[in-house]
Coordinates of C-alpha atoms in Angstrom, one line a residue:
X1 CA 0.0 0.0 0.0
X2 CA 1.0 3.6 -0.3
X3 CA 3.0 5.1 2.6
X4 CA 0.2 7.6 3.4
X5 CA -2.1 4.7 4.0
X6 CA 0.0 3.4 6.8
X7 CA -1.2 6.1 9.1
X8 CA -4.5 4.1 9.5
X9 CA -2.8 1.2 11.1
X10 CA -0.7 0.4 14.2
X11 CA 0.9 -2.7 15.7
X12 CA -1.5 -5.0 17.5
X13 CA 0.7 -5.2 20.6
X14 CA 0.2 -1.5 21.1
X15 CA -3.6 -2.1 21.5
X16 CA -3.3 -4.8 24.1
X17 CA -0.3 -5.2 26.5
X18 CA 0.1 -9.0 26.7
X19 CA 3.1 -9.8 28.9
X20 CA 4.2 -13.3 29.3
X21 CA 8.0 -13.1 29.9
X22 CA 8.3 -16.7 31.2
X23 CA 6.2 -18.3 28.4
X24 CA 6.7 -22.0 28.1
X25 CA 5.3 -22.9 24.7
X26 CA 8.5 -22.1 22.7
X27 CA 10.3 -25.0 24.4
X28 CA 7.5 -27.6 23.9
X29 CA 6.9 -30.1 21.1
X30 CA 3.5 -31.3 19.8
X31 CA 3.4 -35.0 20.8
X32 CA -0.2 -35.9 20.3
X33 CA -3.2 -34.7 18.2
X34 CA -5.8 -32.4 19.6
X35 CA -9.5 -33.2 19.7
X36 CA -10.9 -32.3 16.2
X37 CA -14.1 -30.6 15.5
X38 CA -15.2 -29.9 12.0
X39 CA -17.3 -26.7 11.5
X40 CA -17.7 -27.2 7.7
X41 CA -21.4 -27.5 7.9
X42 CA -21.9 -24.3 9.8
X43 CA -19.0 -21.9 9.5
X44 CA -17.9 -23.3 6.2
X45 CA -21.4 -23.4 4.7
X46 CA -22.3 -19.9 5.7
X47 CA -19.2 -18.7 3.7
X48 CA -20.4 -20.2 0.4
X49 CA -21.8 -18.1 -2.4
X50 CA -24.4 -20.9 -2.9
X51 CA -24.9 -22.7 0.5
X52 CA -25.4 -26.4 0.4
X53 CA -28.9 -27.8 0.3
X54 CA -30.1 -30.4 2.7
X55 CA -29.1 -33.4 0.5
X56 CA -25.6 -31.9 -0.1
X57 CA -25.1 -31.3 3.6
X58 CA -26.1 -34.9 4.3
X59 CA -23.5 -36.2 1.9
X60 CA -20.9 -33.8 3.4
X61 CA -21.8 -35.0 6.9
X62 CA -21.2 -38.6 5.8
X63 CA -17.8 -37.5 4.3
X64 CA -16.8 -36.0 7.6
X65 CA -17.8 -39.2 9.5
X66 CA -15.8 -41.3 7.0
X67 CA -12.7 -39.2 7.6
X68 CA -13.0 -39.9 11.3
X69 CA -14.3 -36.7 12.9
X70 CA -16.0 -37.4 16.2
X71 CA -17.2 -33.9 16.8
X72 CA -19.1 -32.1 14.0
X73 CA -20.8 -28.7 14.2
X74 CA -23.8 -29.4 12.0
X75 CA -25.3 -26.0 12.0
X76 CA -27.2 -23.1 13.5
X77 CA -30.7 -24.7 13.9
X78 CA -32.3 -21.5 15.2
X79 CA -31.1 -19.4 12.2
X80 CA -33.4 -20.8 9.5
X81 CA -35.8 -23.5 8.6
X82 CA -33.2 -25.1 6.3
X83 CA -30.8 -25.4 9.1
X84 CA -33.5 -26.8 11.5
X85 CA -34.7 -29.3 8.9
X86 CA -31.2 -30.6 8.2
X87 CA -30.6 -31.0 12.0
X88 CA -33.8 -32.9 12.4
X89 CA -33.2 -35.0 9.3
X90 CA -30.0 -36.3 10.9
X91 CA -31.8 -37.1 14.1
X92 CA -35.1 -38.5 12.7
X93 CA -33.4 -40.8 10.2
X94 CA -30.8 -41.9 12.8
X95 CA -27.9 -40.8 10.6
X96 CA -25.6 -39.8 13.4
X97 CA -23.1 -42.5 14.3
X98 CA -23.0 -43.6 17.9
X99 CA -19.5 -42.3 18.4
X100 CA -20.1 -38.9 16.8
X101 CA -21.1 -35.9 18.9
X102 CA -23.0 -33.2 16.9
X103 CA -22.5 -29.5 17.8
X104 CA -24.9 -26.7 17.3
X105 CA -24.1 -23.0 17.5
X106 CA -26.4 -20.4 19.1
X107 CA -26.2 -16.8 20.0
X108 CA -26.8 -15.9 23.7
X109 CA -30.3 -14.8 23.0
X110 CA -33.3 -16.4 24.7
X111 CA -35.6 -17.2 21.7
X112 CA -32.7 -18.7 19.7
X113 CA -31.6 -20.9 22.6
X114 CA -35.2 -22.1 23.0
X115 CA -35.4 -23.0 19.3
X116 CA -32.0 -24.8 19.5
X117 CA -33.2 -27.1 22.3
X118 CA -36.2 -27.9 20.2
X119 CA -33.9 -29.1 17.5
X120 CA -31.9 -31.2 20.0
X121 CA -34.9 -33.4 21.0
X122 CA -33.8 -37.0 20.6
X123 CA -30.1 -36.4 20.0
X124 CA -28.1 -38.9 22.0
X125 CA -25.1 -36.7 22.6
X126 CA -24.7 -33.1 21.6
X127 CA -22.7 -29.9 22.3
X128 CA -24.5 -26.6 22.7
X129 CA -22.1 -23.9 21.5
X130 CA -23.1 -20.6 23.0
X131 CA -21.4 -17.4 22.0
X132 CA -21.5 -13.6 22.1
X133 CA -19.2 -10.9 20.9
X134 CA -16.9 -9.3 23.4
X135 CA -14.2 -7.1 21.8
X136 CA -14.0 -3.3 22.2
X137 CA -14.7 -2.9 18.5
X138 CA -17.8 -5.1 18.6
X139 CA -19.0 -3.4 21.9
X140 CA -18.6 0.0 20.2
X141 CA -19.9 -0.7 16.7
X142 CA -22.3 -3.7 16.9
X143 CA -23.7 -3.0 20.4
X144 CA -23.7 0.8 20.3
X145 CA -21.0 1.5 23.0
X146 CA -22.4 -1.2 25.3
X147 CA -20.6 -1.5 28.6
X148 CA -18.5 -4.4 29.6
X149 CA -21.0 -5.3 32.3
X150 CA -23.8 -5.4 29.7
X151 CA -21.9 -7.7 27.4
X152 CA -20.9 -10.0 30.3
X153 CA -24.6 -10.1 31.3
X154 CA -25.5 -11.4 27.9
X155 CA -23.1 -14.3 28.3
X156 CA -24.2 -15.0 31.9
X157 CA -27.9 -14.9 31.1
X158 CA -27.4 -17.2 28.1
X159 CA -25.4 -19.6 30.1
X160 CA -28.1 -19.8 32.8
X161 CA -30.8 -20.5 30.3
X162 CA -28.7 -23.2 28.6
X163 CA -28.0 -24.8 32.0
X164 CA -31.7 -24.7 32.8
X165 CA -32.9 -26.2 29.6
X166 CA -30.2 -28.9 29.6
X167 CA -31.3 -30.0 33.0
X168 CA -34.8 -30.6 31.6
X169 CA -33.4 -32.9 28.8
X170 CA -34.1 -36.6 29.6
X171 CA -33.4 -38.3 26.3
X172 CA -29.8 -37.2 25.6
X173 CA -26.6 -35.9 27.0
X174 CA -25.9 -32.2 26.6
X175 CA -22.3 -30.8 26.7
X176 CA -21.5 -27.1 27.0
X177 CA -19.3 -24.9 24.9
X178 CA -18.8 -21.1 25.2
X179 CA -17.0 -18.8 22.8
X180 CA -16.2 -15.1 23.5
X181 CA -16.5 -14.3 19.9
X182 CA -13.6 -12.0 18.7
X183 CA -11.5 -13.2 21.6
X184 CA -8.5 -12.4 19.4
X185 CA -9.0 -8.7 20.0
X186 CA -10.7 -8.7 23.4
X187 CA -8.8 -7.5 26.5
X188 CA -7.5 -10.8 28.0
X189 CA -8.5 -10.2 31.6
X190 CA -12.0 -9.3 30.5
X191 CA -12.4 -12.2 28.1
X192 CA -11.2 -14.5 30.9
X193 CA -13.6 -13.0 33.4
X194 CA -16.6 -13.7 31.2
X195 CA -15.3 -17.3 30.5
X196 CA -14.9 -17.9 34.2
X197 CA -18.4 -16.6 35.0
X198 CA -19.9 -18.9 32.4
X199 CA -17.9 -21.8 33.6
X200 CA -19.1 -21.3 37.2
X201 CA -22.7 -21.3 36.0
X202 CA -22.3 -24.6 34.1
X203 CA -20.4 -26.3 37.0
X204 CA -18.0 -28.6 35.1
X205 CA -16.2 -31.6 36.6
X206 CA -13.2 -33.6 35.7
X207 CA -15.5 -36.3 34.4
X208 CA -17.7 -33.9 32.5
X209 CA -15.6 -30.9 31.4
X210 CA -16.9 -28.0 29.4
X211 CA -15.3 -26.4 26.3
X212 CA -14.0 -22.9 26.4
X213 CA -13.5 -22.0 22.7
X214 CA -11.1 -19.0 22.3
X215 CA -11.6 -17.9 18.7
X216 CA -9.3 -15.9 16.6
X217 CA -12.4 -14.7 14.9
X218 CA -10.2 -12.2 13.1
X219 CA -6.5 -12.9 12.9
X220 CA -5.1 -9.6 14.1
X221 CA -1.8 -10.6 15.5
X222 CA 1.2 -12.8 14.7
X223 CA 1.0 -16.4 15.8
X224 CA 3.4 -16.0 18.8
X225 CA 1.0 -13.4 20.3
X226 CA -1.9 -15.8 19.8
X227 CA 0.1 -18.5 21.6
X228 CA 0.8 -16.1 24.5
X229 CA -2.9 -15.4 24.8
X230 CA -3.8 -19.1 25.0
X231 CA -1.0 -19.9 27.5
X232 CA -2.1 -17.0 29.6
X233 CA -5.7 -18.3 29.8
X234 CA -4.5 -21.8 30.5
X235 CA -2.5 -20.5 33.4
X236 CA -5.4 -18.6 34.8
X237 CA -7.6 -21.6 34.6
X238 CA -5.0 -23.7 36.5
X239 CA -4.7 -20.9 39.1
X240 CA -8.4 -21.0 39.6
X241 CA -8.6 -24.8 39.9
X242 CA -10.5 -25.1 36.6
X243 CA -7.9 -26.4 34.2
X244 CA -8.7 -30.1 34.5
X245 CA -12.5 -29.3 34.2
X246 CA -12.1 -27.3 30.9
X247 CA -11.1 -28.2 27.4
X248 CA -9.4 -25.2 25.8
X249 CA -10.4 -25.0 22.2
X250 CA -9.1 -23.0 19.2
X251 CA -11.0 -21.5 16.3
X252 CA -8.5 -19.7 14.2
X253 CA -9.2 -17.8 11.0
X254 CA -6.6 -17.0 8.4
X255 CA -6.8 -13.2 7.7
X256 CA -3.0 -12.9 7.9
X257 CA -2.4 -16.2 6.2
X258 CA -0.9 -17.8 9.3
X259 CA -3.9 -19.7 10.7
X260 CA -2.0 -23.0 10.6
X261 CA 1.0 -21.6 12.4
X262 CA -1.2 -19.8 15.0
X263 CA -3.0 -23.1 15.7
X264 CA 0.2 -25.2 16.0
X265 CA 1.8 -22.7 18.4
X266 CA -1.4 -22.5 20.4
X267 CA -1.4 -26.3 20.8
X268 CA 2.1 -25.9 22.2
X269 CA 0.6 -23.2 24.5
X270 CA -1.9 -25.8 26.0
X271 CA -4.9 -26.0 23.7
X272 CA -6.7 -29.3 23.8
X273 CA -9.1 -29.0 20.9
X274 CA -9.2 -27.5 17.4
X275 CA -12.1 -26.3 15.2
X276 CA -11.7 -25.8 11.5
X277 CA -12.8 -26.9 8.0
X278 CA -11.6 -29.0 5.2
X279 CA -9.2 -27.0 3.0
X280 CA -9.8 -23.9 5.1
X281 CA -13.1 -22.9 3.7
X282 CA -14.6 -20.0 5.6
X283 CA -15.4 -16.3 5.7
X284 CA -12.8 -13.9 4.2
X285 CA -9.5 -15.7 3.9
X286 CA -11.0 -18.8 5.6
X287 CA -10.9 -20.9 8.7
X288 CA -8.2 -23.1 9.9
X289 CA -7.4 -25.9 7.3
X290 CA -7.9 -29.2 9.2
X291 CA -6.3 -31.2 6.4
X292 CA -3.2 -29.1 6.6
X293 CA -2.7 -29.4 10.4
X294 CA -3.6 -33.1 10.6
X295 CA -1.2 -34.0 7.8
X296 CA 1.5 -31.8 9.3
X297 CA 1.2 -34.0 12.4
X298 CA 1.2 -37.2 10.4
X299 CA 4.4 -36.0 8.7
X300 CA 6.0 -36.1 12.2
X301 CA 4.7 -39.6 12.9
X302 CA 1.8 -38.4 15.1
X303 CA -1.5 -40.3 14.8
X304 CA -4.5 -38.0 14.4
X305 CA -7.5 -40.3 14.2
X306 CA -8.4 -38.7 10.8
X307 CA -8.0 -40.6 7.5
X308 CA -6.8 -38.6 4.5
X309 CA -5.4 -41.6 2.7
X310 CA -7.8 -40.9 -0.2
X311 CA -7.2 -37.1 -0.3
X312 CA -8.0 -36.8 -4.1
X313 CA -11.4 -38.3 -3.6
X314 CA -12.1 -36.1 -0.6
X315 CA -11.0 -33.0 -2.5
X316 CA -13.2 -33.8 -5.5
X317 CA -16.2 -34.4 -3.2
X318 CA -15.5 -31.1 -1.4
X319 CA -15.3 -29.2 -4.6
X320 CA -18.5 -30.7 -6.0
X321 CA -20.5 -30.0 -2.9
X322 CA -19.2 -26.6 -2.0
X323 CA -18.5 -25.4 -5.6
X324 CA -15.2 -24.1 -4.3
X325 CA -11.8 -24.8 -5.8
X326 CA -8.7 -26.2 -4.1
X327 CA -5.7 -24.2 -5.3
X328 CA -3.0 -26.1 -7.3
X329 CA -0.4 -25.1 -4.7
X330 CA -2.6 -25.9 -1.7
X331 CA -0.6 -27.9 0.9
X332 CA -0.9 -31.7 0.4
X333 CA -4.1 -31.5 -1.7
X334 CA -3.1 -29.2 -4.6
X335 CA -2.5 -30.7 -8.0
X336 CA 1.0 -29.4 -8.1
X337 CA 2.2 -29.7 -4.5
X338 CA 4.2 -32.9 -5.2
X339 CA 5.4 -31.7 -8.6
X340 CA 8.9 -30.5 -9.4
X341 CA 9.8 -28.6 -12.6
X342 CA 13.2 -27.4 -11.5
X343 CA 16.1 -29.5 -12.8
X344 CA 18.0 -29.6 -9.6
X345 CA 14.9 -30.5 -7.6
X346 CA 14.1 -33.3 -10.0
X347 CA 17.5 -34.7 -9.8
X348 CA 17.4 -34.8 -6.0
X349 CA 13.9 -36.3 -6.0
X350 CA 14.9 -39.0 -8.4
X351 CA 17.9 -40.0 -6.3
X352 CA 15.8 -40.0 -3.1
X353 CA 13.1 -42.1 -4.7
X354 CA 15.7 -44.6 -6.0
X355 CA 17.1 -45.0 -2.4
X356 CA 13.6 -45.3 -0.9
X357 CA 12.7 -48.0 -3.4
X358 CA 15.8 -50.0 -2.8
X359 CA 16.6 -50.2 0.9
X360 CA 14.9 -47.5 3.0
X361 CA 12.1 -47.7 5.5
X362 CA 12.0 -44.1 6.8
X363 CA 10.7 -41.6 4.3
X364 CA 13.6 -39.3 3.3
X365 CA 13.2 -37.8 -0.1
X366 CA 14.5 -34.3 -0.8
X367 CA 11.7 -31.7 -1.3
X368 CA 8.9 -34.2 -0.4
X369 CA 7.8 -34.0 3.3
X370 CA 5.5 -37.1 2.9
X371 CA 5.1 -40.0 0.6
X372 CA 2.4 -39.0 -1.9
X373 CA 1.0 -42.5 -1.9
X374 CA 0.2 -42.3 1.8
X375 CA -2.6 -39.8 0.9
X376 CA -3.8 -41.6 -2.2
X377 CA -1.6 -39.6 -4.7
X378 CA 0.5 -41.5 -7.2
X379 CA 4.0 -40.8 -8.4
X380 CA 2.9 -39.7 -11.9
X381 CA 2.9 -36.0 -11.2
X382 CA 6.0 -35.8 -8.9
X383 CA 8.2 -34.7 -11.8
X384 CA 6.8 -32.8 -14.8
X385 CA 8.9 -31.5 -17.7
X386 CA 9.2 -28.1 -19.1
X387 CA 12.1 -25.9 -20.2
X388 CA 13.4 -25.5 -16.6
X389 CA 13.6 -29.2 -16.1
X390 CA 16.9 -31.1 -16.0
X391 CA 18.5 -34.4 -16.8
X392 CA 17.3 -36.2 -13.6
X393 CA 13.6 -35.2 -14.2
X394 CA 13.4 -36.6 -17.7
X395 CA 15.2 -39.8 -16.6
X396 CA 12.7 -40.1 -13.6
X397 CA 9.7 -39.9 -15.9
X398 CA 11.1 -42.4 -18.4
X399 CA 11.8 -44.8 -15.5
X400 CA 8.6 -44.4 -13.5
X401 CA 6.2 -44.2 -16.4
X402 CA 7.9 -46.3 -19.1
X403 CA 10.2 -48.6 -17.3
X404 CA 13.4 -47.3 -18.9
X405 CA 16.2 -47.2 -16.4
X406 CA 18.7 -45.0 -18.3
X407 CA 22.4 -45.1 -17.4
X408 CA 23.3 -42.0 -15.4
X409 CA 25.9 -40.8 -17.9
X410 CA 23.1 -40.9 -20.5
X411 CA 20.9 -38.5 -18.5
X412 CA 22.4 -35.2 -19.7
X413 CA 22.1 -36.1 -23.4
X414 CA 18.5 -37.2 -23.1
X415 CA 17.5 -34.3 -20.7
X416 CA 19.0 -31.7 -23.0
X417 CA 17.0 -32.9 -26.0
X418 CA 13.7 -33.2 -24.2
X419 CA 14.2 -29.8 -22.5
X420 CA 14.9 -28.1 -25.8
X421 CA 11.6 -29.5 -27.2
X422 CA 9.7 -28.0 -24.2
X423 CA 11.5 -24.7 -24.7
X424 CA 10.5 -24.6 -28.4
X425 CA 6.9 -25.4 -27.6
X426 CA 6.9 -23.0 -24.7
X427 CA 5.0 -25.3 -22.4
X428 CA 5.1 -28.3 -20.2
X429 CA 5.5 -31.7 -22.0
X430 CA 3.1 -34.5 -21.3
X431 CA 4.3 -38.0 -20.3
X432 CA 3.5 -39.3 -23.7
X433 CA 5.3 -36.4 -25.4
X434 CA 8.4 -37.1 -23.3
X435 CA 8.2 -40.8 -24.4
X436 CA 7.8 -39.8 -28.0
X437 CA 10.7 -37.4 -27.9
X438 CA 13.0 -40.0 -26.4
X439 CA 11.8 -42.7 -28.8
X440 CA 12.2 -40.5 -31.9
X441 CA 15.7 -39.5 -31.0
X442 CA 17.2 -42.6 -29.3
X443 CA 15.3 -45.8 -29.9
X444 CA 15.6 -48.4 -32.7
X445 CA 16.8 -45.9 -35.3
X446 CA 17.4 -47.6 -38.7
X447 CA 18.8 -45.0 -41.1
X448 CA 21.3 -44.7 -42.7
X449 CA 22.3 -48.1 -41.2
X450 CA 19.8 -50.9 -40.5
X451 CA 20.3 -54.4 -39.2
X452 CA 18.2 -56.7 -41.4
X453 CA 19.1 -60.0 -39.8
X454 CA 21.9 -61.7 -37.8
X455 CA 22.8 -65.3 -36.8
X456 CA 25.6 -67.2 -35.2
X457 CA 28.4 -68.4 -37.6
X458 CA 28.8 -72.2 -37.7
X459 CA 31.5 -74.4 -39.3
X460 CA 32.0 -78.2 -39.8
X461 CA 35.0 -79.6 -38.2
X462 CA 36.2 -83.2 -37.7
X463 CA 36.2 -84.6 -34.2
X464 CA 38.7 -87.0 -32.7
X465 CA 37.0 -89.9 -34.5
X466 CA 37.2 -88.0 -37.8
X467 CA 33.5 -87.4 -38.0
X468 CA 32.4 -83.9 -39.2
X469 CA 30.4 -82.0 -36.6
X470 CA 28.6 -78.6 -36.7
X471 CA 30.3 -76.1 -34.4
X472 CA 30.2 -72.4 -33.5
X473 CA 32.7 -70.5 -35.6
X474 CA 35.5 -69.3 -33.2
X475 CA 38.7 -67.3 -33.6
X476 CA 40.8 -67.4 -30.5
X477 CA 38.4 -66.4 -27.6
X478 CA 36.0 -64.7 -30.0
X479 CA 32.9 -66.1 -31.6
X480 CA 31.5 -65.3 -35.0
X481 CA 28.2 -63.8 -36.1
X482 CA 26.8 -63.1 -39.6
X483 CA 25.1 -59.8 -40.1
X484 CA 22.7 -58.8 -42.9
X485 CA 23.1 -55.0 -43.2
X486 CA 21.8 -52.2 -45.2
X487 CA 23.7 -48.9 -45.4
X488 CA 22.3 -46.0 -47.5
X489 CA 20.3 -48.5 -49.4
X490 CA 23.2 -50.8 -50.2
X491 CA 22.8 -54.3 -48.7
X492 CA 25.5 -56.7 -47.7
X493 CA 26.2 -59.8 -45.5
X494 CA 29.2 -59.5 -43.3
X495 CA 30.9 -61.7 -40.7
X496 CA 32.2 -60.3 -37.5
X497 CA 34.0 -61.7 -34.5
X498 CA 33.8 -60.6 -30.9
X499 CA 33.3 -61.7 -27.2
X500 CA 29.7 -60.9 -27.7
X501 CA 27.3 -59.8 -30.5
X502 CA 27.8 -56.1 -30.0
X503 CA 31.6 -56.4 -30.4
X504 CA 31.0 -58.7 -33.4
X505 CA 28.8 -56.1 -35.1
X506 CA 31.4 -53.5 -34.5
X507 CA 33.9 -55.7 -36.2
X508 CA 31.6 -56.4 -39.1
X509 CA 31.1 -52.6 -39.6
X510 CA 34.9 -52.2 -39.5
X511 CA 35.1 -54.8 -42.4
X512 CA 32.5 -52.8 -44.3
X513 CA 34.6 -49.6 -43.8
X514 CA 31.9 -48.0 -41.6
X515 CA 33.5 -48.2 -38.2
X516 CA 34.8 -44.8 -37.1
X517 CA 34.0 -45.2 -33.4
X518 CA 34.7 -47.3 -30.3
X519 CA 32.1 -48.7 -27.9
X520 CA 32.6 -47.2 -24.5
X521 CA 29.5 -48.3 -22.5
X522 CA 26.8 -50.9 -22.6
X523 CA 23.9 -51.5 -20.2
X524 CA 20.7 -53.6 -20.4
X525 CA 17.7 -54.5 -18.4
X526 CA 14.3 -56.2 -18.6
X527 CA 11.4 -53.7 -18.8
X528 CA 8.8 -56.0 -17.4
X529 CA 8.8 -59.4 -15.6
X530 CA 8.1 -62.6 -17.4
X531 CA 9.5 -64.7 -20.3
X532 CA 7.9 -62.5 -23.0
X533 CA 9.2 -59.3 -21.4
X534 CA 10.7 -56.6 -23.5
X535 CA 14.4 -55.7 -22.9
X536 CA 16.1 -52.4 -23.1
X537 CA 19.7 -51.9 -24.0
X538 CA 21.8 -48.7 -24.1
X539 CA 25.1 -48.4 -26.0
X540 CA 27.5 -45.4 -25.9
X541 CA 30.0 -44.9 -28.7
X542 CA 32.7 -42.3 -29.2
X543 CA 33.8 -41.1 -32.6
X544 CA 37.5 -41.4 -33.2
X545 CA 39.0 -38.1 -34.2
X546 CA 36.7 -35.5 -32.5
X547 CA 35.7 -37.7 -29.5
X548 CA 32.0 -36.9 -29.9
X549 CA 30.0 -39.4 -27.8
X550 CA 26.4 -40.4 -28.3
X551 CA 24.0 -42.9 -26.8
X552 CA 21.6 -45.2 -28.6
X553 CA 18.8 -47.3 -27.2
X554 CA 17.4 -50.6 -28.5
X555 CA 14.1 -52.3 -27.5
X556 CA 13.3 -55.9 -28.3
X557 CA 11.9 -59.0 -26.7
X558 CA 15.4 -60.5 -27.1
X559 CA 18.0 -58.8 -24.9
X560 CA 20.7 -59.8 -27.5
X561 CA 18.9 -58.1 -30.3
X562 CA 18.1 -55.1 -28.1
X563 CA 21.8 -54.6 -27.7
X564 CA 22.5 -54.7 -31.4
X565 CA 19.7 -52.3 -32.1
X566 CA 21.1 -49.9 -29.5
X567 CA 24.5 -49.9 -31.3
X568 CA 22.8 -49.3 -34.6
X569 CA 20.8 -46.4 -33.0
X570 CA 23.9 -44.9 -31.6
X571 CA 25.7 -45.2 -35.0
X572 CA 22.8 -43.5 -36.8
X573 CA 22.7 -40.7 -34.3
X574 CA 26.4 -40.2 -34.7
X575 CA 26.0 -40.0 -38.5
X576 CA 22.7 -38.2 -38.7

């Protein structure tokens, strides 16, 4: 923004003096997952341009249950008939699993609380989530300069009515939750005073604790200040003998883009519970992304009770029901988050993946914090090729997608050719385009030289008894082969000798006057398992005189013929 605009803003710490010089959270580590509560069906739904209808919300509720959420805020039943009908549909059709507690939000207003308890009839176990705004800004703007005493009285009166109506319920268990909405910009001592007053009315015990939800309704401050606020409240609860009777809950928004960090630091500060939504859907810049935090914990080996092993399917269901998009760079779920275009990244990833495949148990691949397969992603998109890609990336794709394990010294030559094609096209290459580029340049090339046929040479020699027998032609330690060749349209049959067919073909080419090279490397492998598997062979030759080196590749069901084709391909590339 322009410098003149800065006069409208001042640091958050100047508004509220939060002092916690002996804070403990920086020295702690997250060792277990919090209690999770999804608010997709309430907070997330109200943020949609087109809110979900009842049928869509039913499907979304089932999705949340399948993921493993045990607490789900299913709506605001006093807000509208649609919300009320959805709530009752879940109850009347017995769609709430026995191990799932549903939560309903309600403002601290008498008629809304009454309507909420009507919706709760017959619910086996539920959380009534009471809230009212408490911040100075809300007191001034929303409530017309209402006093602190008046705002506190709203919370206290609401808590008393909830307690009274809960005592009258005989067909279900009612749990209590209170949120001082806009806690993030409320004076700490005042917010705590209200929370303590509500807590005393509800009378929690160790066996039946209440939930104090301390929402960062608007993310005003940096994550460390948020953590200080949570630790301060946890200390006050302990001082007042209430800490083991209260679950401290978080509800972070993402106005500064640091909702995940604020949540993780606040867990270190003592929070027991976390509210949020899938992929962070919510008002403004969104709520806390539960997928992000849960998979962050998984990446440190911490069990969460949530199952995101089919994250692609979850993402597609979410997008269909909410009509929202998940960004390509969204952590874990985005289309491109496991994708590398950079050549140096691709090379490091390929090396890491090779080691993981061979002998590693612990996940340790450069640039990849988790194994994509653990969340239902495949390896297809890890490396994608454009003009920025390098030798390792192209080799990785050819290996993973087409079973071609190129010799390392062949990588620069192949990578350079494929990258130049991407540069010429000005875009990313598809997997099939990479394959086509490699095949066109390196595989089974047959001009100007082509191998029409080959066979072992045999001769008839007399054995010890003087009987003629058919034997392999041999010269010293070298065996003979016959090659039917065509060079620039001229056909010939030439014999060659060598310790193998490749050397023998090189000898035959020398006899034809075509050998101006030496073979410097040869590799081969089976592409697939089984007797009918294709084989791949790679031959490197260096031209005598200018020392130019080239590789060729041969593919054939016969590994012997694959090697010969590789030599021919290399020759043709050298003389192209």
